[in-house]
PDB file of C-alpha atoms in Angstrom:
ATOM      1  CA  UNK A   1      31.794 -21.287   7.273  1.00 49.00           C
ATOM      2  CA  UNK A   2      31.261 -17.685   6.150  1.00 57.00           C
ATOM      3  CA  UNK A   3      29.280 -16.681   3.145  1.00 61.00           C
ATOM      4  CA  UNK A   4      30.011 -13.248   1.127  1.00 78.00           C
ATOM      5  CA  UNK A   5      27.503 -10.737   1.956  1.00 79.00           C
ATOM      6  CA  UNK A   6      26.639  -9.982  -1.557  1.00 82.00           C
ATOM      7  CA  UNK A   7      25.470 -13.587  -1.944  1.00 85.00           C
ATOM      8  CA  UNK A   8      23.422 -13.369   0.988  1.00 84.00           C
ATOM      9  CA  UNK A   9      21.926 -10.152  -0.171  1.00 82.00           C
ATOM     10  CA  UNK A  10      21.302 -11.920  -3.551  1.00 85.00           C
ATOM     11  CA  UNK A  11      19.484 -14.938  -1.945  1.00 85.00           C
ATOM     12  CA  UNK A  12      17.215 -12.605  -0.026  1.00 84.00           C
ATOM     13  CA  UNK A  13      16.275 -10.508  -3.107  1.00 83.00           C
ATOM     14  CA  UNK A  14      15.315 -13.603  -5.102  1.00 86.00           C
ATOM     15  CA  UNK A  15      13.013 -14.808  -2.016  1.00 85.00           C
ATOM     16  CA  UNK A  16      11.425 -11.337  -1.679  1.00 81.00           C
ATOM     17  CA  UNK A  17      10.774 -10.938  -5.402  1.00 80.00           C
ATOM     18  CA  UNK A  18       9.589 -14.504  -5.873  1.00 82.00           C
ATOM     19  CA  UNK A  19      11.969 -15.360  -8.774  1.00 84.00           C
ATOM     20  CA  UNK A  20      15.373 -14.451 -10.346  1.00 85.00           C
ATOM     21  CA  UNK A  21      14.147 -12.391 -13.048  1.00 82.00           C
ATOM     22  CA  UNK A  22      11.762 -10.355 -10.687  1.00 80.00           C
ATOM     23  CA  UNK A  23      14.583 -10.006  -8.159  1.00 79.00           C
ATOM     24  CA  UNK A  24      17.046  -8.988 -10.936  1.00 77.00           C
ATOM     25  CA  UNK A  25      14.505  -6.248 -12.101  1.00 74.00           C
ATOM     26  CA  UNK A  26      14.058  -5.092  -8.675  1.00 66.00           C
ATOM     27  CA  UNK A  27      17.689  -4.679  -7.993  1.00 67.00           C
ATOM     28  CA  UNK A  28      18.832  -3.437 -11.329  1.00 67.00           C
ATOM     29  CA  UNK A  29      21.062  -6.610 -11.823  1.00 75.00           C
ATOM     30  CA  UNK A  30      20.828  -9.548 -14.064  1.00 80.00           C
ATOM     31  CA  UNK A  31      18.954 -12.803 -13.495  1.00 81.00           C
ATOM     32  CA  UNK A  32      22.317 -14.796 -14.226  1.00 84.00           C
ATOM     33  CA  UNK A  33      24.250 -13.034 -11.509  1.00 84.00           C
ATOM     34  CA  UNK A  34      21.638 -13.637  -8.995  1.00 86.00           C
ATOM     35  CA  UNK A  35      21.490 -17.385  -9.921  1.00 86.00           C
ATOM     36  CA  UNK A  36      25.218 -17.646  -9.797  1.00 88.00           C
ATOM     37  CA  UNK A  37      25.213 -16.105  -6.213  1.00 88.00           C
ATOM     38  CA  UNK A  38      22.783 -18.516  -4.823  1.00 88.00           C
ATOM     39  CA  UNK A  39      24.379 -21.423  -6.351  1.00 89.00           C
ATOM     40  CA  UNK A  40      27.724 -20.402  -4.709  1.00 89.00           C
ATOM     41  CA  UNK A  41      25.761 -19.781  -1.330  1.00 87.00           C
ATOM     42  CA  UNK A  42      24.187 -23.247  -1.600  1.00 87.00           C
ATOM     43  CA  UNK A  43      27.513 -24.845  -2.571  1.00 88.00           C
ATOM     44  CA  UNK A  44      29.111 -23.127   0.490  1.00 87.00           C
ATOM     45  CA  UNK A  45      26.454 -24.043   2.876  1.00 86.00           C
ATOM     46  CA  UNK A  46      26.053 -27.617   1.457  1.00 86.00           C
ATOM     47  CA  UNK A  47      22.175 -27.445   1.424  1.00 88.00           C
ATOM     48  CA  UNK A  48      19.470 -26.477  -1.025  1.00 90.00           C
ATOM     49  CA  UNK A  49      17.947 -23.219  -0.333  1.00 88.00           C
ATOM     50  CA  UNK A  50      15.436 -22.859  -3.043  1.00 90.00           C
ATOM     51  CA  UNK A  51      12.767 -24.934  -4.890  1.00 87.00           C
ATOM     52  CA  UNK A  52      13.305 -23.995  -8.409  1.00 84.00           C
ATOM     53  CA  UNK A  53      10.398 -24.910 -10.992  1.00 79.00           C
ATOM     54  CA  UNK A  54       9.483 -23.253 -14.376  1.00 72.00           C
ATOM     55  CA  UNK A  55       6.716 -21.468 -12.778  1.00 75.00           C
ATOM     56  CA  UNK A  56       7.976 -20.490  -9.108  1.00 78.00           C
ATOM     57  CA  UNK A  57      10.952 -19.929  -7.058  1.00 85.00           C
ATOM     58  CA  UNK A  58      10.315 -20.814  -3.227  1.00 87.00           C
ATOM     59  CA  UNK A  59      12.576 -21.319  -0.223  1.00 88.00           C
ATOM     60  CA  UNK A  60      13.131 -24.790   1.111  1.00 90.00           C
ATOM     61  CA  UNK A  61      12.584 -25.171   4.852  1.00 89.00           C
ATOM     62  CA  UNK A  62      16.297 -24.452   5.245  1.00 88.00           C
ATOM     63  CA  UNK A  63      15.870 -21.496   3.052  1.00 86.00           C
ATOM     64  CA  UNK A  64      12.862 -20.162   5.122  1.00 88.00           C
ATOM     65  CA  UNK A  65      14.949 -20.564   8.342  1.00 88.00           C
ATOM     66  CA  UNK A  66      17.768 -18.682   6.805  1.00 86.00           C
ATOM     67  CA  UNK A  67      15.516 -15.933   5.668  1.00 84.00           C
ATOM     68  CA  UNK A  68      14.074 -15.564   9.133  1.00 84.00           C
ATOM     69  CA  UNK A  69      17.593 -14.886  10.582  1.00 82.00           C
ATOM     70  CA  UNK A  70      18.968 -12.871   7.681  1.00 81.00           C
ATOM     71  CA  UNK A  71      16.215 -10.245   7.523  1.00 78.00           C
ATOM     72  CA  UNK A  72      16.988  -8.677  10.845  1.00 77.00           C
ATOM     73  CA  UNK A  73      20.755  -9.333  10.589  1.00 76.00           C
ATOM     74  CA  UNK A  74      21.145  -7.725   7.106  1.00 71.00           C
ATOM     75  CA  UNK A  75      18.864  -5.024   8.257  1.00 72.00           C
ATOM     76  CA  UNK A  76      21.533  -4.225  10.931  1.00 70.00           C
ATOM     77  CA  UNK A  77      24.188  -4.354   8.327  1.00 71.00           C
ATOM     78  CA  UNK A  78      22.222  -1.925   6.002  1.00 69.00           C
ATOM     79  CA  UNK A  79      21.720   0.416   8.938  1.00 68.00           C
ATOM     80  CA  UNK A  80      25.472   0.321   9.950  1.00 67.00           C
ATOM     81  CA  UNK A  81      26.491   1.219   6.415  1.00 64.00           C
ATOM     82  CA  UNK A  82      23.799   4.057   6.200  1.00 61.00           C
ATOM     83  CA  UNK A  83      25.410   5.801   8.990  1.00 63.00           C
ATOM     84  CA  UNK A  84      28.143   6.685   6.535  1.00 63.00           C
ATOM     85  CA  UNK A  85      25.564   8.409   4.608  1.00 59.00           C
ATOM     86  CA  UNK A  86      25.591  11.249   7.229  1.00 58.00           C
ATOM     87  CA  UNK A  87      28.875  12.311   6.021  1.00 55.00           C
ATOM     88  CA  UNK A  88      27.446  12.857   2.426  1.00 58.00           C
ATOM     89  CA  UNK A  89      26.308  16.070   1.076  1.00 63.00           C
ATOM     90  CA  UNK A  90      22.872  14.418  -0.131  1.00 79.00           C
ATOM     91  CA  UNK A  91      21.132  11.472   1.291  1.00 86.00           C
ATOM     92  CA  UNK A  92      21.673   8.275  -0.674  1.00 88.00           C
ATOM     93  CA  UNK A  93      20.437   4.834  -0.816  1.00 88.00           C
ATOM     94  CA  UNK A  94      17.240   2.792  -1.334  1.00 90.00           C
ATOM     95  CA  UNK A  95      13.976   3.476   0.231  1.00 93.00           C
ATOM     96  CA  UNK A  96      11.416   0.724   0.402  1.00 91.00           C
ATOM     97  CA  UNK A  97       7.781   1.505   1.195  1.00 93.00           C
ATOM     98  CA  UNK A  98       4.989  -0.774   1.713  1.00 90.00           C
ATOM     99  CA  UNK A  99       1.584   0.633   0.735  1.00 91.00           C
ATOM    100  CA  UNK A 100      -1.886  -0.145  -0.159  1.00 89.00           C
ATOM    101  CA  UNK A 101      -2.927   0.416  -3.730  1.00 89.00           C
ATOM    102  CA  UNK A 102      -5.369   3.134  -2.800  1.00 90.00           C
ATOM    103  CA  UNK A 103      -2.294   4.972  -1.154  1.00 91.00           C
ATOM    104  CA  UNK A 104      -0.135   4.381  -4.153  1.00 92.00           C
ATOM    105  CA  UNK A 105      -2.854   6.037  -6.370  1.00 91.00           C
ATOM    106  CA  UNK A 106      -4.141   8.799  -4.098  1.00 92.00           C
ATOM    107  CA  UNK A 107      -1.374   9.730  -1.685  1.00 93.00           C
ATOM    108  CA  UNK A 108       2.001   8.623  -3.380  1.00 94.00           C
ATOM    109  CA  UNK A 109       1.135   9.653  -6.840  1.00 91.00           C
ATOM    110  CA  UNK A 110       1.692  13.436  -6.399  1.00 92.00           C
ATOM    111  CA  UNK A 111       4.776  12.988  -4.154  1.00 94.00           C
ATOM    112  CA  UNK A 112       6.907  10.710  -5.939  1.00 95.00           C
ATOM    113  CA  UNK A 113       8.309  12.795  -8.712  1.00 96.00           C
ATOM    114  CA  UNK A 114       9.140  15.885  -6.602  1.00 95.00           C
ATOM    115  CA  UNK A 115      10.617  13.820  -3.895  1.00 96.00           C
ATOM    116  CA  UNK A 116      12.963  11.854  -6.353  1.00 96.00           C
ATOM    117  CA  UNK A 117      13.808  15.252  -8.191  1.00 95.00           C
ATOM    118  CA  UNK A 118      14.776  16.611  -4.695  1.00 94.00           C
ATOM    119  CA  UNK A 119      16.933  13.803  -3.797  1.00 94.00           C
ATOM    120  CA  UNK A 120      18.288  12.447  -7.074  1.00 93.00           C
ATOM    121  CA  UNK A 121      20.618   9.887  -5.234  1.00 92.00           C
ATOM    122  CA  UNK A 122      17.724   8.142  -3.542  1.00 94.00           C
ATOM    123  CA  UNK A 123      16.121   5.022  -5.190  1.00 93.00           C
ATOM    124  CA  UNK A 124      12.464   4.542  -4.381  1.00 94.00           C
ATOM    125  CA  UNK A 125      10.946   1.073  -4.269  1.00 92.00           C
ATOM    126  CA  UNK A 126       7.285   0.729  -3.644  1.00 92.00           C
ATOM    127  CA  UNK A 127       5.519  -2.605  -2.655  1.00 88.00           C
ATOM    128  CA  UNK A 128       1.833  -2.419  -3.241  1.00 87.00           C
ATOM    129  CA  UNK A 129       0.237  -4.722  -0.769  1.00 82.00           C
ATOM    130  CA  UNK A 130      -3.330  -4.295   0.883  1.00 76.00           C
ATOM    131  CA  UNK A 131      -2.832  -6.530   3.815  1.00 71.00           C
ATOM    132  CA  UNK A 132      -0.851  -5.390   7.026  1.00 69.00           C
ATOM    133  CA  UNK A 133       2.544  -6.845   6.989  1.00 70.00           C
ATOM    134  CA  UNK A 134       5.551  -6.886   9.321  1.00 71.00           C
ATOM    135  CA  UNK A 135       7.752  -4.248   7.884  1.00 75.00           C
ATOM    136  CA  UNK A 136      11.183  -5.389   8.970  1.00 68.00           C
ATOM    137  CA  UNK A 137      10.307  -9.028   8.032  1.00 67.00           C
ATOM    138  CA  UNK A 138       9.291  -7.816   4.709  1.00 73.00           C
ATOM    139  CA  UNK A 139      12.441  -5.853   4.189  1.00 77.00           C
ATOM    140  CA  UNK A 140      10.721  -2.484   4.061  1.00 85.00           C
ATOM    141  CA  UNK A 141      11.735   0.914   5.800  1.00 89.00           C
ATOM    142  CA  UNK A 142       8.029   2.275   6.080  1.00 91.00           C
ATOM    143  CA  UNK A 143       4.493   1.654   5.193  1.00 91.00           C
ATOM    144  CA  UNK A 144       1.457   3.593   4.668  1.00 92.00           C
ATOM    145  CA  UNK A 145      -1.839   2.397   6.514  1.00 89.00           C
ATOM    146  CA  UNK A 146      -4.778   3.937   8.383  1.00 83.00           C
ATOM    147  CA  UNK A 147      -4.828   4.336  12.134  1.00 71.00           C
ATOM    148  CA  UNK A 148      -6.926   1.196  12.773  1.00 55.00           C
ATOM    149  CA  UNK A 149      -4.312  -0.848  11.111  1.00 56.00           C
ATOM    150  CA  UNK A 150      -1.161   0.587  13.007  1.00 61.00           C
ATOM    151  CA  UNK A 151       1.019  -1.216  15.581  1.00 62.00           C
ATOM    152  CA  UNK A 152       1.510   0.351  18.823  1.00 62.00           C
ATOM    153  CA  UNK A 153       5.240   0.407  18.702  1.00 69.00           C
ATOM    154  CA  UNK A 154       5.316   2.157  15.414  1.00 79.00           C
ATOM    155  CA  UNK A 155       5.866   5.903  14.999  1.00 86.00           C
ATOM    156  CA  UNK A 156       3.324   7.455  12.598  1.00 88.00           C
ATOM    157  CA  UNK A 157       3.126  10.721  10.847  1.00 89.00           C
ATOM    158  CA  UNK A 158       0.141  12.163   8.707  1.00 90.00           C
ATOM    159  CA  UNK A 159       0.678  11.834   4.856  1.00 93.00           C
ATOM    160  CA  UNK A 160      -1.826  12.818   2.272  1.00 89.00           C
ATOM    161  CA  UNK A 161      -5.262  14.227   2.877  1.00 88.00           C
ATOM    162  CA  UNK A 162      -6.270  14.418   6.535  1.00 86.00           C
ATOM    163  CA  UNK A 163      -9.885  13.620   5.832  1.00 90.00           C
ATOM    164  CA  UNK A 164     -11.319  11.116   3.158  1.00 93.00           C
ATOM    165  CA  UNK A 165     -14.644   9.617   2.197  1.00 95.00           C
ATOM    166  CA  UNK A 166     -16.005   6.615   0.514  1.00 96.00           C
ATOM    167  CA  UNK A 167     -18.251   7.629  -2.214  1.00 97.00           C
ATOM    168  CA  UNK A 168     -21.234   5.854  -3.624  1.00 98.00           C
ATOM    169  CA  UNK A 169     -21.821   6.202  -7.307  1.00 98.00           C
ATOM    170  CA  UNK A 170     -23.393   4.681 -10.439  1.00 98.00           C
ATOM    171  CA  UNK A 171     -23.592   5.582 -14.062  1.00 98.00           C
ATOM    172  CA  UNK A 172     -26.599   7.714 -15.375  1.00 98.00           C
ATOM    173  CA  UNK A 173     -27.896   4.818 -17.458  1.00 98.00           C
ATOM    174  CA  UNK A 174     -27.911   2.527 -14.401  1.00 98.00           C
ATOM    175  CA  UNK A 175     -29.852   5.162 -12.358  1.00 98.00           C
ATOM    176  CA  UNK A 176     -32.367   5.778 -15.151  1.00 97.00           C
ATOM    177  CA  UNK A 177     -33.098   2.097 -15.537  1.00 97.00           C
ATOM    178  CA  UNK A 178     -33.141   1.219 -11.698  1.00 97.00           C
ATOM    179  CA  UNK A 179     -33.749   4.264  -9.801  1.00 96.00           C
ATOM    180  CA  UNK A 180     -32.041   6.259  -7.418  1.00 97.00           C
ATOM    181  CA  UNK A 181     -31.415   4.971  -3.774  1.00 97.00           C
ATOM    182  CA  UNK A 182     -32.712   7.691  -1.177  1.00 96.00           C
ATOM    183  CA  UNK A 183     -31.686   5.711   1.990  1.00 97.00           C
ATOM    184  CA  UNK A 184     -28.687   3.188   2.550  1.00 97.00           C
ATOM    185  CA  UNK A 185     -30.977   0.470   3.091  1.00 97.00           C
ATOM    186  CA  UNK A 186     -32.430   0.867  -0.405  1.00 97.00           C
ATOM    187  CA  UNK A 187     -29.105  -0.532  -1.677  1.00 98.00           C
ATOM    188  CA  UNK A 188     -30.252  -4.010  -0.579  1.00 97.00           C
ATOM    189  CA  UNK A 189     -32.567  -3.882  -3.677  1.00 96.00           C
ATOM    190  CA  UNK A 190     -30.023  -2.966  -5.947  1.00 98.00           C
ATOM    191  CA  UNK A 191     -27.047  -4.310  -8.054  1.00 98.00           C
ATOM    192  CA  UNK A 192     -23.896  -3.435  -6.153  1.00 98.00           C
ATOM    193  CA  UNK A 193     -20.340  -4.198  -7.016  1.00 98.00           C
ATOM    194  CA  UNK A 194     -18.348  -5.393  -4.086  1.00 97.00           C
ATOM    195  CA  UNK A 195     -14.768  -5.894  -3.212  1.00 94.00           C
ATOM    196  CA  UNK A 196     -13.004  -8.669  -1.203  1.00 92.00           C
ATOM    197  CA  UNK A 197      -9.720  -8.655   0.887  1.00 87.00           C
ATOM    198  CA  UNK A 198      -7.352 -11.473   0.246  1.00 81.00           C
ATOM    199  CA  UNK A 199      -8.574 -12.991   3.563  1.00 81.00           C
ATOM    200  CA  UNK A 200     -12.010 -13.422   2.233  1.00 87.00           C
ATOM    201  CA  UNK A 201     -13.397 -10.604   4.215  1.00 88.00           C
ATOM    202  CA  UNK A 202     -15.876  -8.258   2.457  1.00 92.00           C
ATOM    203  CA  UNK A 203     -15.955  -4.929   3.995  1.00 92.00           C
ATOM    204  CA  UNK A 204     -19.531  -3.456   4.740  1.00 96.00           C
ATOM    205  CA  UNK A 205     -20.642  -0.138   3.123  1.00 97.00           C
ATOM    206  CA  UNK A 206     -20.637   2.230   6.077  1.00 96.00           C
ATOM    207  CA  UNK A 207     -22.924   5.473   6.102  1.00 97.00           C
ATOM    208  CA  UNK A 208     -23.481   8.231   8.601  1.00 96.00           C
ATOM    209  CA  UNK A 209     -25.839  11.218   8.793  1.00 94.00           C
ATOM    210  CA  UNK A 210     -26.879  13.413  11.893  1.00 90.00           C
ATOM    211  CA  UNK A 211     -25.185  11.025  14.229  1.00 88.00           C
ATOM    212  CA  UNK A 212     -26.850   7.781  12.621  1.00 92.00           C
ATOM    213  CA  UNK A 213     -24.353   5.372  11.602  1.00 94.00           C
ATOM    214  CA  UNK A 214     -25.449   2.419   9.235  1.00 96.00           C
ATOM    215  CA  UNK A 215     -23.474  -0.615   7.812  1.00 96.00           C
ATOM    216  CA  UNK A 216     -25.217  -2.370   4.958  1.00 97.00           C
ATOM    217  CA  UNK A 217     -23.822  -5.542   2.765  1.00 96.00           C
ATOM    218  CA  UNK A 218     -25.643  -5.343  -0.412  1.00 97.00           C
ATOM    219  CA  UNK A 219     -25.292  -7.991  -3.180  1.00 96.00           C
ATOM    220  CA  UNK A 220     -24.477  -7.616  -6.837  1.00 96.00           C
ATOM    221  CA  UNK A 221     -23.238  -9.419 -10.094  1.00 96.00           C
ATOM    222  CA  UNK A 222     -19.374  -8.580  -9.624  1.00 97.00           C
ATOM    223  CA  UNK A 223     -16.981  -9.325  -6.819  1.00 96.00           C
ATOM    224  CA  UNK A 224     -13.386  -8.108  -7.130  1.00 95.00           C
ATOM    225  CA  UNK A 225     -10.287  -8.436  -5.205  1.00 91.00           C
ATOM    226  CA  UNK A 226      -9.678  -5.215  -3.286  1.00 87.00           C
ATOM    227  CA  UNK A 227      -6.354  -3.849  -4.853  1.00 82.00           C
ATOM    228  CA  UNK A 228      -5.850  -5.364  -8.277  1.00 83.00           C
ATOM    229  CA  UNK A 229      -9.383  -5.729  -9.305  1.00 91.00           C
ATOM    230  CA  UNK A 230     -10.691  -2.268  -8.244  1.00 94.00           C
ATOM    231  CA  UNK A 231     -10.435  -0.803 -11.677  1.00 94.00           C
ATOM    232  CA  UNK A 232     -12.462  -3.490 -13.119  1.00 96.00           C
ATOM    233  CA  UNK A 233     -15.268  -2.619 -10.942  1.00 97.00           C
ATOM    234  CA  UNK A 234     -14.964   1.053 -11.594  1.00 97.00           C
ATOM    235  CA  UNK A 235     -15.225   0.220 -15.348  1.00 98.00           C
ATOM    236  CA  UNK A 236     -18.217  -1.874 -14.606  1.00 98.00           C
ATOM    237  CA  UNK A 237     -19.958   1.055 -12.943  1.00 98.00           C
ATOM    238  CA  UNK A 238     -19.237   3.256 -15.743  1.00 98.00           C
ATOM    239  CA  UNK A 239     -20.664   0.569 -18.162  1.00 98.00           C
ATOM    240  CA  UNK A 240     -23.967   0.637 -15.840  1.00 98.00           C
ATOM    241  CA  UNK A 241     -23.580  -2.709 -14.357  1.00 98.00           C
ATOM    242  CA  UNK A 242     -24.287  -1.676 -10.683  1.00 98.00           C
ATOM    243  CA  UNK A 243     -23.492   0.841  -7.987  1.00 98.00           C
ATOM    244  CA  UNK A 244     -19.912   1.153  -6.706  1.00 98.00           C
ATOM    245  CA  UNK A 245     -18.614   2.288  -3.175  1.00 98.00           C
ATOM    246  CA  UNK A 246     -14.972   3.515  -3.329  1.00 97.00           C
ATOM    247  CA  UNK A 247     -12.614   6.322  -2.151  1.00 95.00           C
ATOM    248  CA  UNK A 248     -14.028   9.597  -3.234  1.00 96.00           C
ATOM    249  CA  UNK A 249     -10.624  10.478  -4.701  1.00 94.00           C
ATOM    250  CA  UNK A 250     -10.553   7.591  -6.980  1.00 95.00           C
ATOM    251  CA  UNK A 251     -13.943   8.086  -8.367  1.00 97.00           C
ATOM    252  CA  UNK A 252     -13.523  12.054  -8.595  1.00 96.00           C
ATOM    253  CA  UNK A 253     -12.511  11.978 -12.250  1.00 97.00           C
ATOM    254  CA  UNK A 254     -15.712  10.130 -13.251  1.00 98.00           C
ATOM    255  CA  UNK A 255     -17.728  12.310 -10.944  1.00 98.00           C
ATOM    256  CA  UNK A 256     -16.559  15.392 -12.661  1.00 97.00           C
ATOM    257  CA  UNK A 257     -16.758  14.072 -16.186  1.00 97.00           C
ATOM    258  CA  UNK A 258     -20.487  12.795 -15.495  1.00 97.00           C
ATOM    259  CA  UNK A 259     -19.496   9.012 -16.206  1.00 98.00           C
ATOM    260  CA  UNK A 260     -20.771   8.345 -12.750  1.00 98.00           C
ATOM    261  CA  UNK A 261     -23.302  10.340 -10.495  1.00 98.00           C
ATOM    262  CA  UNK A 262     -23.175  10.590  -6.702  1.00 98.00           C
ATOM    263  CA  UNK A 263     -25.473   8.569  -4.776  1.00 98.00           C
ATOM    264  CA  UNK A 264     -26.409   9.115  -1.058  1.00 98.00           C
ATOM    265  CA  UNK A 265     -24.005  11.805  -0.809  1.00 97.00           C
ATOM    266  CA  UNK A 266     -25.602  13.239   2.207  1.00 97.00           C
ATOM    267  CA  UNK A 267     -24.662   9.917   3.866  1.00 97.00           C
ATOM    268  CA  UNK A 268     -21.068   9.735   2.867  1.00 97.00           C
ATOM    269  CA  UNK A 269     -18.992   9.016   5.977  1.00 94.00           C
ATOM    270  CA  UNK A 270     -15.837  11.057   6.562  1.00 93.00           C
ATOM    271  CA  UNK A 271     -12.690   9.338   8.196  1.00 91.00           C
ATOM    272  CA  UNK A 272      -9.204  10.356   9.081  1.00 89.00           C
ATOM    273  CA  UNK A 273      -6.465   9.939   6.363  1.00 90.00           C
ATOM    274  CA  UNK A 274      -3.573   7.793   6.271  1.00 92.00           C
ATOM    275  CA  UNK A 275      -0.240   7.719   8.074  1.00 91.00           C
ATOM    276  CA  UNK A 276       3.432   6.926   7.067  1.00 92.00           C
ATOM    277  CA  UNK A 277       4.560   4.627   9.812  1.00 90.00           C
ATOM    278  CA  UNK A 278       7.910   3.150  10.836  1.00 88.00           C
ATOM    279  CA  UNK A 279       9.604   1.403  13.562  1.00 82.00           C
ATOM    280  CA  UNK A 280      11.114   3.633  16.352  1.00 72.00           C
ATOM    281  CA  UNK A 281      13.503   0.708  17.433  1.00 60.00           C
ATOM    282  CA  UNK A 282      15.988   1.461  14.941  1.00 62.00           C
ATOM    283  CA  UNK A 283      18.359   4.024  13.462  1.00 70.00           C
ATOM    284  CA  UNK A 284      16.514   5.809  10.761  1.00 81.00           C
ATOM    285  CA  UNK A 285      18.126   5.246   7.244  1.00 84.00           C
ATOM    286  CA  UNK A 286      19.033   8.500   5.562  1.00 88.00           C
ATOM    287  CA  UNK A 287      16.628   7.860   2.644  1.00 92.00           C
ATOM    288  CA  UNK A 288      13.652   7.381   5.080  1.00 92.00           C
ATOM    289  CA  UNK A 289      14.705  10.507   7.204  1.00 91.00           C
ATOM    290  CA  UNK A 290      14.779  12.623   3.905  1.00 94.00           C
ATOM    291  CA  UNK A 291      11.354  11.291   2.986  1.00 95.00           C
ATOM    292  CA  UNK A 292       9.889  11.940   6.485  1.00 94.00           C
ATOM    293  CA  UNK A 293      11.313  15.562   6.179  1.00 92.00           C
ATOM    294  CA  UNK A 294       9.694  15.897   2.820  1.00 94.00           C
ATOM    295  CA  UNK A 295       6.284  14.795   3.807  1.00 93.00           C
ATOM    296  CA  UNK A 296       6.358  16.983   6.927  1.00 90.00           C
ATOM    297  CA  UNK A 297       7.271  19.973   4.679  1.00 89.00           C
ATOM    298  CA  UNK A 298       4.389  19.050   2.207  1.00 84.00           C
ATOM    299  CA  UNK A 299       2.096  18.992   5.257  1.00 78.00           C
ATOM    300  CA  UNK A 300       3.244  22.393   6.481  1.00 72.00           C
ATOM    301  CA  UNK A 301       2.978  23.947   3.029  1.00 70.00           C
ATOM    302  CA  UNK A 302      -0.415  22.735   2.289  1.00 63.00           C
ATOM    303  CA  UNK A 303      -3.588  24.423   3.691  1.00 55.00           C
ATOM    304  CA  UNK A 304      -5.232  22.689   6.586  1.00 53.00           C
ATOM    305  CA  UNK A 305      -7.638  20.153   5.554  1.00 59.00           C
ATOM    306  CA  UNK A 306     -11.271  20.458   6.838  1.00 63.00           C
ATOM    307  CA  UNK A 307     -13.533  17.659   7.543  1.00 67.00           C
ATOM    308  CA  UNK A 308     -15.608  17.312   4.352  1.00 67.00           C
ATOM    309  CA  UNK A 309     -19.126  18.184   4.636  1.00 64.00           C
ATOM    310  CA  UNK A 310     -21.934  15.767   3.616  1.00 59.00           C
ATOM    311  CA  UNK A 311     -24.043  18.464   2.142  1.00 57.00           C
TER     312      UNK A 311
END
């Protein structure tokens, strides 16, 4: 019993997006056409594939099993079709990237527009997700993560700044009222704005000076989800609620404007920048190959990035 490929792709699009309207928005089609495709597929297979409520759409057990087998199979179909793109004058197709919010804001933001202008036949889909994911199972071509989060069988190339730092900062009003920390341990006596991963883990604040590395876990009045809640914490810091610890590039506009002032700058710890990573076990789709070439060209054109000084 064979099902049309377009119905299988439609079913997968709905599952990935978590709904018909969301899947239609991501795929540039209509929710009604996706719904009709899934109904045809269920009728052909004789089994319900999706649980539908007014609030959510989730796969049934049968639907989950089908997704597990479809993702690699349809990935091979897309790869096979992409071979034809080698005969085109310009790369075409869809490039799906899975990136954390910090990379979307600090790394991809300056690259997206020039890349799409250089390759007008490519459509870019960006999934913002801070946890580590199985790229192929998630239907993504590549991701951006830091070296400690990369799998060994992945190919990785540098993207964005080669060195970054977490900056600690507070508003002038907060520092005037509560005093300025002079050592990382002083943070234990201050109001600090913390972040938490979806797993529940709260990363410690790390500092380094003259070979001494310190990790502190301060407390404070606000705890936000790392990702969607970060900007709320930044605004709270601007408002004088407490001290924040975040990517230097994220806080730089507020540091430049004076809305926030650096705290413990001589202790800010540098770390290597992110990598674009992808599986080395499959043919590279032409949109991904074009993006890799674009990233490498940007790296070659940029000046060498020096390790930031803590002075």
